[in-house]
GROMACS .gro file of N, CA and C in nm:
model
  492
    1MET      N    1   9.371  20.950  -4.868
    1MET     CA    2   9.439  20.847  -4.909
    1MET      C    3   9.534  20.860  -5.028
    2THR      N    4   9.647  20.797  -5.030
    2THR     CA    5   9.752  20.827  -5.136
    2THR      C    6   9.718  20.769  -5.249
    3THR      N    7   9.731  20.812  -5.362
    3THR     CA    8   9.706  20.762  -5.499
    3THR      C    9   9.845  20.725  -5.549
    4LEU      N   10   9.867  20.586  -5.597
    4LEU     CA   11   9.982  20.556  -5.663
    4LEU      C   12   9.948  20.551  -5.814
    5TYR      N   13  10.050  20.610  -5.903
    5TYR     CA   14  10.034  20.611  -6.040
    5TYR      C   15  10.121  20.486  -6.106
    6SER      N   16  10.071  20.452  -6.208
    6SER     CA   17  10.164  20.361  -6.299
    6SER      C   18  10.256  20.431  -6.352
    7SER      N   19  10.357  20.363  -6.421
    7SER     CA   20  10.483  20.447  -6.472
    7SER      C   21  10.432  20.555  -6.584
    8GLN      N   22  10.327  20.519  -6.645
    8GLN     CA   23  10.263  20.603  -6.747
    8GLN      C   24  10.196  20.720  -6.692
    9GLU      N   25  10.164  20.715  -6.561
    9GLU     CA   26  10.099  20.830  -6.503
    9GLU      C   27  10.182  20.901  -6.384
   10LYS      N   28  10.303  20.889  -6.400
   10LYS     CA   29  10.397  20.969  -6.300
   10LYS      C   30  10.376  21.116  -6.308
   11GLU      N   31  10.337  21.160  -6.430
   11GLU     CA   32  10.338  21.299  -6.468
   11GLU      C   33  10.188  21.328  -6.538
   12VAL      N   34  10.090  21.362  -6.457
   12VAL     CA   35   9.954  21.383  -6.525
   12VAL      C   36   9.941  21.516  -6.550
   13PRO      N   37   9.937  21.561  -6.693
   13PRO     CA   38   9.914  21.704  -6.717
   13PRO      C   39   9.783  21.767  -6.683
   14LEU      N   40   9.793  21.881  -6.631
   14LEU     CA   41   9.672  21.954  -6.605
   14LEU      C   42   9.653  22.074  -6.687
   15GLN      N   43   9.526  22.110  -6.711
   15GLN     CA   44   9.509  22.246  -6.787
   15GLN      C   45   9.515  22.364  -6.711
   16THR      N   46   9.465  22.358  -6.565
   16THR     CA   47   9.475  22.457  -6.478
   16THR      C   48   9.509  22.384  -6.341
   17LEU      N   49   9.545  22.488  -6.247
   17LEU     CA   50   9.566  22.436  -6.108
   17LEU      C   51   9.425  22.410  -6.043
   18ALA      N   52   9.418  22.304  -5.963
   18ALA     CA   53   9.286  22.296  -5.885
   18ALA      C   54   9.296  22.404  -5.780
   19ALA      N   55   9.171  22.439  -5.724
   19ALA     CA   56   9.160  22.528  -5.617
   19ALA      C   57   9.235  22.471  -5.494
   20ASP      N   58   9.230  22.346  -5.479
   20ASP     CA   59   9.306  22.291  -5.362
   20ASP      C   60   9.461  22.270  -5.375
   21ALA      N   61   9.509  22.313  -5.487
   21ALA     CA   62   9.651  22.284  -5.509
   21ALA      C   63   9.714  22.372  -5.409
   22PRO      N   64   9.858  22.354  -5.379
   22PRO     CA   65   9.927  22.431  -5.283
   22PRO      C   66   9.913  22.572  -5.331
   23ARG      N   67   9.898  22.662  -5.223
   23ARG     CA   68   9.894  22.802  -5.242
   23ARG      C   69  10.020  22.857  -5.307
   24GLN      N   70  10.143  22.801  -5.277
   24GLN     CA   71  10.264  22.851  -5.343
   24GLN      C   72  10.265  22.841  -5.492
   25ALA      N   73  10.204  22.717  -5.542
   25ALA     CA   74  10.181  22.697  -5.685
   25ALA      C   75  10.095  22.802  -5.755
   26HIS      N   76   9.996  22.833  -5.688
   26HIS     CA   77   9.897  22.929  -5.736
   26HIS      C   78   9.983  23.071  -5.731
   27ASP      N   79  10.054  23.101  -5.651
   27ASP     CA   80  10.128  23.232  -5.628
   27ASP      C   81  10.233  23.241  -5.740
   28LEU      N   82  10.311  23.147  -5.755
   28LEU     CA   83  10.420  23.148  -5.859
   28LEU      C   84  10.373  23.148  -6.009
   29LEU      N   85  10.250  23.073  -6.027
   29LEU     CA   86  10.193  23.075  -6.155
   29LEU      C   87  10.150  23.223  -6.184
   30SER      N   88  10.085  23.275  -6.087
   30SER     CA   89  10.032  23.418  -6.104
   30SER      C   90  10.142  23.516  -6.129
   31PHE      N   91  10.252  23.484  -6.046
   31PHE     CA   92  10.375  23.579  -6.075
   31PHE      C   93  10.427  23.571  -6.226
   32TRP      N   94  10.433  23.446  -6.281
   32TRP     CA   95  10.472  23.431  -6.422
   32TRP      C   96  10.384  23.482  -6.512
   33LEU      N   97  10.253  23.455  -6.505
   33LEU     CA   98  10.143  23.524  -6.578
   33LEU      C   99  10.148  23.670  -6.583
   34ARG      N  100  10.180  23.720  -6.478
   34ARG     CA  101  10.190  23.889  -6.471
   34ARG      C  102  10.303  23.937  -6.550
   35PHE      N  103  10.411  23.871  -6.570
   35PHE     CA  104  10.512  23.917  -6.668
   35PHE      C  105  10.500  23.838  -6.810
   36ALA      N  106  10.391  23.767  -6.846
   36ALA     CA  107  10.364  23.711  -6.967
   36ALA      C  108  10.259  23.792  -7.032
   37LYS      N  109  10.272  23.912  -7.031
   37LYS     CA  110  10.163  23.993  -7.105
   37LYS      C  111  10.189  23.989  -7.247
   38ALA      N  112  10.081  24.000  -7.326
   38ALA     CA  113  10.075  24.005  -7.484
   38ALA      C  114  10.154  23.879  -7.551
   39GLY      N  115  10.141  23.772  -7.477
   39GLY     CA  116  10.220  23.649  -7.530
   39GLY      C  117  10.358  23.645  -7.521
   40ASN      N  118  10.419  23.746  -7.448
   40ASN     CA  119  10.561  23.742  -7.425
   40ASN      C  120  10.603  23.649  -7.321
   41ILE      N  121  10.718  23.589  -7.349
   41ILE     CA  122  10.765  23.502  -7.231
   41ILE      C  123  10.854  23.587  -7.137
   42PRO      N  124  10.831  23.574  -7.027
   42PRO     CA  125  10.907  23.653  -6.909
   42PRO      C  126  11.056  23.639  -6.930
   43THR      N  127  11.137  23.735  -6.884
   43THR     CA  128  11.268  23.725  -6.892
   43THR      C  129  11.328  23.713  -6.755
   44ARG      N  130  11.474  23.671  -6.758
   44ARG     CA  131  11.529  23.662  -6.633
   44ARG      C  132  11.543  23.808  -6.556
   45ASP      N  133  11.527  23.903  -6.635
   45ASP     CA  134  11.508  24.050  -6.571
   45ASP      C  135  11.391  24.055  -6.474
   46ASP      N  136  11.299  23.965  -6.511
   46ASP     CA  137  11.166  23.967  -6.420
   46ASP      C  138  11.185  23.872  -6.313
   47PHE      N  139  11.250  23.758  -6.349
   47PHE     CA  140  11.263  23.626  -6.261
   47PHE      C  141  11.403  23.648  -6.194
   48THR      N  142  11.430  23.758  -6.109
   48THR     CA  143  11.541  23.776  -6.032
   48THR      C  144  11.525  23.691  -5.891
   49PRO      N  145  11.651  23.677  -5.824
   49PRO     CA  146  11.630  23.602  -5.707
   49PRO      C  147  11.549  23.688  -5.600
   50GLU      N  148  11.546  23.808  -5.606
   50GLU     CA  149  11.484  23.900  -5.523
   50GLU      C  150  11.336  23.886  -5.544
   51ASN      N  151  11.287  23.883  -5.679
   51ASN     CA  152  11.149  23.864  -5.706
   51ASN      C  153  11.106  23.724  -5.673
   52LEU      N  154  11.175  23.632  -5.670
   52LEU     CA  155  11.151  23.489  -5.653
   52LEU      C  156  11.160  23.445  -5.512
   53ALA      N  157  11.190  23.532  -5.414
   53ALA     CA  158  11.239  23.504  -5.293
   53ALA      C  159  11.123  23.419  -5.223
   54PRO      N  160  10.993  23.429  -5.227
   54PRO     CA  161  10.899  23.340  -5.166
   54PRO      C  162  10.906  23.183  -5.222
   55TRP      N  163  10.958  23.163  -5.337
   55TRP     CA  164  10.971  23.045  -5.396
   55TRP      C  165  11.118  22.990  -5.428
   56ILE      N  166  11.216  23.062  -5.387
   56ILE     CA  167  11.346  23.037  -5.438
   56ILE      C  168  11.393  22.905  -5.409
   57ASN      N  169  11.364  22.846  -5.291
   57ASN     CA  170  11.403  22.721  -5.262
   57ASN      C  171  11.329  22.589  -5.319
   58ASP      N  172  11.212  22.628  -5.389
   58ASP     CA  173  11.138  22.545  -5.450
   58ASP      C  174  11.147  22.538  -5.612
   59ILE      N  175  11.250  22.587  -5.650
   59ILE     CA  176  11.273  22.607  -5.801
   59ILE      C  177  11.403  22.553  -5.834
   60SER      N  178  11.399  22.487  -5.956
   60SER     CA  179  11.536  22.433  -6.030
   60SER      C  180  11.529  22.507  -6.167
   61ILE      N  181  11.643  22.535  -6.202
   61ILE     CA  182  11.661  22.595  -6.332
   61ILE      C  183  11.720  22.513  -6.448
   62TYR      N  184  11.643  22.483  -6.553
   62TYR     CA  185  11.681  22.410  -6.662
   62TYR      C  186  11.724  22.496  -6.773
   63GLU      N  187  11.838  22.475  -6.849
   63GLU     CA  188  11.875  22.570  -6.951
   63GLU      C  189  11.880  22.478  -7.076
   64TYR      N  190  11.822  22.539  -7.177
   64TYR     CA  191  11.813  22.448  -7.306
   64TYR      C  192  11.956  22.471  -7.381
   65HIS      N  193  12.002  22.358  -7.424
   65HIS     CA  194  12.135  22.353  -7.507
   65HIS      C  195  12.076  22.310  -7.643
   66ALA      N  196  12.067  22.387  -7.732
   66ALA     CA  197  12.028  22.347  -7.880
   66ALA      C  198  12.115  22.238  -7.946
   67GLY      N  199  12.241  22.233  -7.930
   67GLY     CA  200  12.324  22.139  -7.988
   67GLY      C  201  12.298  22.001  -7.934
   68LYS      N  202  12.251  21.988  -7.818
   68LYS     CA  203  12.220  21.855  -7.759
   68LYS      C  204  12.070  21.836  -7.766
   69ASP      N  205  11.991  21.940  -7.797
   69ASP     CA  206  11.845  21.917  -7.787
   69ASP      C  207  11.802  21.866  -7.638
   70ASP      N  208  11.870  21.932  -7.544
   70ASP     CA  209  11.840  21.898  -7.411
   70ASP      C  210  11.838  22.010  -7.309
   71PHE      N  211  11.798  21.980  -7.181
   71PHE     CA  212  11.810  22.081  -7.084
   71PHE      C  213  11.898  22.051  -6.963
   72GLN      N  214  11.979  22.132  -6.943
   72GLN     CA  215  12.086  22.103  -6.838
   72GLN      C  216  12.022  22.178  -6.708
   73ILE      N  217  12.035  22.096  -6.590
   73ILE     CA  218  12.004  22.161  -6.460
   73ILE      C  219  12.112  22.236  -6.421
   74LEU      N  220  12.076  22.369  -6.403
   74LEU     CA  221  12.179  22.473  -6.344
   74LEU      C  222  12.171  22.482  -6.195
   75LEU      N  223  12.046  22.461  -6.154
   75LEU     CA  224  12.033  22.496  -6.015
   75LEU      C  225  11.920  22.406  -5.953
   76GLU      N  226  11.938  22.345  -5.844
   76GLU     CA  227  11.828  22.270  -5.774
   76GLU      C  228  11.787  22.333  -5.644
   77GLY      N  229  11.663  22.370  -5.629
   77GLY     CA  230  11.611  22.419  -5.513
   77GLY      C  231  11.624  22.330  -5.394
   78GLU      N  232  11.658  22.403  -5.276
   78GLU     CA  233  11.676  22.325  -5.162
   78GLU      C  234  11.562  22.235  -5.116
   79ASN      N  235  11.454  22.289  -5.125
   79ASN     CA  236  11.332  22.219  -5.104
   79ASN      C  237  11.318  22.095  -5.189
   80ILE      N  238  11.355  22.115  -5.301
   80ILE     CA  239  11.345  22.000  -5.413
   80ILE      C  240  11.449  21.888  -5.369
   81VAL      N  241  11.575  21.936  -5.338
   81VAL     CA  242  11.664  21.827  -5.301
   81VAL      C  243  11.604  21.762  -5.165
   82ALA      N  244  11.548  21.833  -5.064
   82ALA     CA  245  11.502  21.774  -4.957
   82ALA      C  246  11.384  21.674  -4.974
   83LEU      N  247  11.299  21.720  -5.069
   83LEU     CA  248  11.192  21.638  -5.100
   83LEU      C  249  11.230  21.506  -5.166
   84THR      N  250  11.322  21.518  -5.262
   84THR     CA  251  11.357  21.407  -5.344
   84THR      C  252  11.482  21.324  -5.277
   85GLY      N  253  11.558  21.384  -5.211
   85GLY     CA  254  11.683  21.328  -5.153
   85GLY      C  255  11.793  21.319  -5.264
   86GLU      N  256  11.786  21.397  -5.366
   86GLU     CA  257  11.893  21.405  -5.478
   86GLU      C  258  11.913  21.541  -5.528
   87ASP      N  259  12.024  21.557  -5.581
   87ASP     CA  260  12.057  21.674  -5.640
   87ASP      C  261  12.112  21.638  -5.772
   88TRP      N  262  12.043  21.681  -5.879
   88TRP     CA  263  12.076  21.641  -6.014
   88TRP      C  264  12.156  21.758  -6.081
   89ARG      N  265  12.194  21.857  -6.006
   89ARG     CA  266  12.257  21.974  -6.080
   89ARG      C  267  12.374  21.923  -6.182
   90GLY      N  268  12.380  21.985  -6.296
   90GLY     CA  269  12.474  21.951  -6.393
   90GLY      C  270  12.443  21.834  -6.495
   91ALA      N  271  12.329  21.761  -6.452
   91ALA     CA  272  12.280  21.664  -6.528
   91ALA      C  273  12.186  21.731  -6.623
   92PHE      N  274  12.145  21.635  -6.741
   92PHE     CA  275  12.049  21.684  -6.835
   92PHE      C  276  11.901  21.607  -6.813
   93ALA      N  277  11.812  21.659  -6.867
   93ALA     CA  278  11.664  21.602  -6.858
   93ALA      C  279  11.656  21.479  -6.888
   94ARG      N  280  11.728  21.433  -7.008
   94ARG     CA  281  11.702  21.293  -7.076
   94ARG      C  282  11.773  21.203  -6.966
   95GLU      N  283  11.889  21.236  -6.874
   95GLU     CA  284  11.933  21.146  -6.780
   95GLU      C  285  11.830  21.123  -6.679
   96VAL      N  286  11.757  21.239  -6.644
   96VAL     CA  287  11.660  21.208  -6.540
   96VAL      C  288  11.535  21.110  -6.594
   97ASP      N  289  11.501  21.137  -6.731
   97ASP     CA  290  11.410  21.039  -6.779
   97ASP      C  291  11.437  20.917  -6.791
   98CYS      N  292  11.565  20.868  -6.816
   98CYS     CA  293  11.628  20.747  -6.828
   98CYS      C  294  11.628  20.674  -6.692
   99HIS      N  295  11.652  20.773  -6.574
   99HIS     CA  296  11.667  20.703  -6.457
   99HIS      C  297  11.543  20.665  -6.395
  100PHE      N  298  11.432  20.749  -6.417
  100PHE     CA  299  11.307  20.738  -6.351
  100PHE      C  300  11.188  20.692  -6.456
  101SER      N  301  11.219  20.666  -6.572
  101SER     CA  302  11.120  20.647  -6.684
  101SER      C  303  11.009  20.739  -6.688
  102THR      N  304  11.044  20.871  -6.702
  102THR     CA  305  10.954  20.987  -6.703
  102THR      C  306  10.958  21.049  -6.842
  103ALA      N  307  10.882  21.162  -6.849
  103ALA     CA  308  10.875  21.241  -6.986
  103ALA      C  309  10.913  21.374  -6.935
  104LEU      N  310  11.018  21.410  -6.858
  104LEU     CA  311  11.057  21.545  -6.834
  104LEU      C  312  11.099  21.619  -6.940
  105HIS      N  313  11.186  21.565  -7.028
  105HIS     CA  314  11.228  21.641  -7.149
  105HIS      C  315  11.112  21.662  -7.243
  106ALA      N  316  11.010  21.578  -7.266
  106ALA     CA  317  10.924  21.617  -7.354
  106ALA      C  318  10.848  21.724  -7.285
  107SER      N  319  10.813  21.735  -7.162
  107SER     CA  320  10.742  21.845  -7.087
  107SER      C  321  10.808  21.972  -7.096
  108LEU      N  322  10.935  21.968  -7.081
  108LEU     CA  323  11.029  22.096  -7.084
  108LEU      C  324  11.022  22.139  -7.235
  109SER      N  325  11.039  22.048  -7.328
  109SER     CA  326  11.032  22.092  -7.463
  109SER      C  327  10.894  22.161  -7.500
  110LEU      N  328  10.781  22.106  -7.445
  110LEU     CA  329  10.660  22.162  -7.474
  110LEU      C  330  10.662  22.307  -7.408
  111ALA      N  331  10.708  22.318  -7.301
  111ALA     CA  332  10.700  22.457  -7.240
  111ALA      C  333  10.802  22.553  -7.332
  112ARG      N  334  10.916  22.492  -7.380
  112ARG     CA  335  11.002  22.581  -7.465
  112ARG      C  336  10.929  22.609  -7.596
  113LEU      N  337  10.878  22.511  -7.665
  113LEU     CA  338  10.824  22.546  -7.794
  113LEU      C  339  10.688  22.619  -7.787
  114THR      N  340  10.607  22.616  -7.674
  114THR     CA  341  10.484  22.697  -7.670
  114THR      C  342  10.489  22.828  -7.611
  115GLY      N  343  10.597  22.830  -7.528
  115GLY     CA  344  10.610  22.966  -7.439
  115GLY      C  345  10.516  22.956  -7.333
  116GLN      N  346  10.439  22.842  -7.303
  116GLN     CA  347  10.337  22.858  -7.196
  116GLN      C  348  10.383  22.753  -7.084
  117PRO      N  349  10.327  22.780  -6.962
  117PRO     CA  350  10.356  22.703  -6.850
  117PRO      C  351  10.295  22.557  -6.882
  118GLN      N  352  10.363  22.461  -6.816
  118GLN     CA  353  10.293  22.333  -6.824
  118GLN      C  354  10.287  22.306  -6.672
  119ILE      N  355  10.180  22.232  -6.643
  119ILE     CA  356  10.136  22.204  -6.503
  119ILE      C  357  10.109  22.045  -6.507
  120HIS      N  358  10.166  21.988  -6.397
  120HIS     CA  359  10.142  21.852  -6.388
  120HIS      C  360  10.113  21.804  -6.231
  121GLN      N  361  10.032  21.714  -6.222
  121GLN     CA  362  10.019  21.656  -6.091
  121GLN      C  363  10.129  21.523  -6.109
  122LEU      N  364  10.213  21.515  -6.006
  122LEU     CA  365  10.306  21.407  -6.032
  122LEU      C  366  10.336  21.336  -5.903
  123GLN      N  367  10.368  21.219  -5.928
  123GLN     CA  368  10.419  21.125  -5.801
  123GLN      C  369  10.560  21.176  -5.794
  124ILE      N  370  10.610  21.193  -5.676
  124ILE     CA  371  10.736  21.239  -5.648
  124ILE      C  372  10.814  21.093  -5.679
  125PHE      N  373  10.905  21.104  -5.770
  125PHE     CA  374  10.970  20.989  -5.826
  125PHE      C  375  11.040  20.907  -5.722
  126GLN      N  376  11.109  20.968  -5.626
  126GLN     CA  377  11.187  20.895  -5.546
  126GLN      C  378  11.089  20.848  -5.411
  127LYS      N  379  10.968  20.902  -5.402
  127LYS     CA  380  10.886  20.865  -5.281
  127LYS      C  381  10.750  20.844  -5.349
  128GLU      N  382  10.714  20.724  -5.395
  128GLU     CA  383  10.592  20.711  -5.457
  128GLU      C  384  10.475  20.723  -5.385
  129TRP      N  385  10.490  20.728  -5.262
  129TRP     CA  386  10.372  20.761  -5.178
  129TRP      C  387  10.325  20.909  -5.160
  130ARG      N  388  10.423  20.989  -5.222
  130ARG     CA  389  10.400  21.146  -5.209
  130ARG      C  390  10.361  21.202  -5.355
  131ASN      N  391  10.259  21.286  -5.352
  131ASN     CA  392  10.230  21.357  -5.475
  131ASN      C  393  10.270  21.503  -5.469
  132GLY      N  394  10.254  21.572  -5.592
  132GLY     CA  395  10.300  21.706  -5.578
  132GLY      C  396  10.249  21.771  -5.715
  133ILE      N  397  10.267  21.903  -5.713
  133ILE     CA  398  10.225  21.994  -5.835
  133ILE      C  399  10.361  22.026  -5.875
  134ARG      N  400  10.386  22.007  -6.012
  134ARG     CA  401  10.510  22.072  -6.076
  134ARG      C  402  10.467  22.168  -6.176
  135LEU      N  403  10.522  22.277  -6.182
  135LEU     CA  404  10.510  22.391  -6.266
  135LEU      C  405  10.640  22.402  -6.357
  136LEU      N  406  10.630  22.404  -6.488
  136LEU     CA  407  10.733  22.428  -6.565
  136LEU      C  408  10.712  22.570  -6.643
  137LEU      N  409  10.806  22.661  -6.612
  137LEU     CA  410  10.773  22.806  -6.653
  137LEU      C  411  10.882  22.858  -6.760
  138PRO      N  412  10.851  22.877  -6.875
  138PRO     CA  413  10.958  22.915  -6.978
  138PRO      C  414  11.007  23.062  -6.948
  139VAL      N  415  11.131  23.103  -6.944
  139VAL     CA  416  11.190  23.215  -6.917
  139VAL      C  417  11.306  23.244  -7.009
  140LEU      N  418  11.304  23.367  -7.071
  140LEU     CA  419  11.417  23.388  -7.157
  140LEU      C  420  11.537  23.468  -7.076
  141LEU      N  421  11.663  23.420  -7.102
  141LEU     CA  422  11.781  23.485  -7.069
  141LEU      C  423  11.815  23.563  -7.175
  142LYS      N  424  11.811  23.700  -7.161
  142LYS     CA  425  11.858  23.787  -7.275
  142LYS      C  426  12.013  23.829  -7.252
  143LYS      N  427  12.082  23.822  -7.351
  143LYS     CA  428  12.229  23.835  -7.357
  143LYS      C  429  12.256  23.944  -7.474
  144LYS      N  430  12.320  24.059  -7.430
  144LYS     CA  431  12.340  24.162  -7.528
  144LYS      C  432  12.438  24.111  -7.634
  145GLY      N  433  12.400  24.136  -7.757
  145GLY     CA  434  12.475  24.086  -7.862
  145GLY      C  435  12.489  23.941  -7.899
  146GLN      N  436  12.404  23.860  -7.826
  146GLN     CA  437  12.410  23.719  -7.843
  146GLN      C  438  12.250  23.682  -7.852
  147LYS      N  439  12.231  23.529  -7.892
  147LYS     CA  440  12.104  23.492  -7.905
  147LYS      C  441  12.055  23.474  -7.759
  148ASP      N  442  11.916  23.494  -7.747
  148ASP     CA  443  11.855  23.470  -7.617
  148ASP      C  444  11.873  23.318  -7.591
  149ILE      N  445  11.878  23.280  -7.463
  149ILE     CA  446  11.887  23.142  -7.395
  149ILE      C  447  11.752  23.114  -7.341
  150MET      N  448  11.697  23.006  -7.374
  150MET     CA  449  11.566  22.955  -7.314
  150MET      C  450  11.605  22.889  -7.180
  151GLN      N  451  11.532  22.915  -7.081
  151GLN     CA  452  11.543  22.845  -6.961
  151GLN      C  453  11.403  22.816  -6.915
  152VAL      N  454  11.397  22.704  -6.843
  152VAL     CA  455  11.259  22.655  -6.785
  152VAL      C  456  11.280  22.652  -6.643
  153PHE      N  457  11.193  22.726  -6.567
  153PHE     CA  458  11.198  22.716  -6.424
  153PHE      C  459  11.092  22.610  -6.381
  154LEU      N  460  11.158  22.501  -6.310
  154LEU     CA  461  11.064  22.384  -6.264
  154LEU      C  462  11.054  22.420  -6.115
  155ALA      N  463  10.923  22.404  -6.070
  155ALA     CA  464  10.884  22.417  -5.937
  155ALA      C  465  10.808  22.284  -5.881
  156ILE      N  466  10.844  22.230  -5.782
  156ILE     CA  467  10.758  22.131  -5.715
  156ILE      C  468  10.710  22.169  -5.583
  157PHE      N  469  10.577  22.153  -5.565
  157PHE     CA  470  10.519  22.174  -5.432
  157PHE      C  471  10.435  22.065  -5.403
  158PRO      N  472  10.476  21.990  -5.296
  158PRO     CA  473  10.425  21.872  -5.251
  158PRO      C  474  10.264  21.900  -5.206
  159MET      N  475  10.174  21.811  -5.237
  159MET     CA  476  10.038  21.806  -5.199
  159MET      C  477  10.044  21.766  -5.044
  160SER      N  478   9.946  21.822  -4.967
  160SER     CA  479   9.937  21.792  -4.846
  160SER      C  480   9.872  21.635  -4.839
  161GLU      N  481   9.917  21.573  -4.733
  161GLU     CA  482   9.863  21.425  -4.732
  161GLU      C  483   9.713  21.406  -4.730
  162MET      N  484   9.640  21.515  -4.699
  162MET     CA  485   9.491  21.536  -4.704
  162MET      C  486   9.452  21.527  -4.827
  163GLN      N  487   9.521  21.597  -4.927
  163GLN     CA  488   9.501  21.618  -5.073
  163GLN      C  489   9.536  21.488  -5.157
  164SER      N  490   9.621  21.419  -5.113
  164SER     CA  491   9.677  21.311  -5.196
  164SER      C  492   9.589  21.212  -5.206
   0.00000   0.00000   0.00000
């Protein structure tokens, strides 16, 4: 049976992934944790397209812009576009929040400030009858001679209808 959330419950924070969460979510979180040893945030050297091949179509990349205190969407995964029917590439997280009455910016900021993954069960904003698991994984883009750039990899994995 599908669970519908009120507007305040579109994004329900989770401490851990449930055992019945999509396998891809468990695998991607394990991949992130493998590179987050000793409290370090993984780098883009770890998160290459080759290393991310199993999840590449499920990932969007958000890059933090300190001057705007916002996250710009650099890449939208093909499966996310197919799931939502929308491509927000180039937009900022606060625009998504305004459009869907969500707290994406706050969740991305928490990932950035803590350096820890954020896990949510969420209602797919465009399809309120669908639920999914969203991972927000902070990653550093190191640039020689420049300040590191914070990126957050967002992945959404739909829950099967039996789990929803």
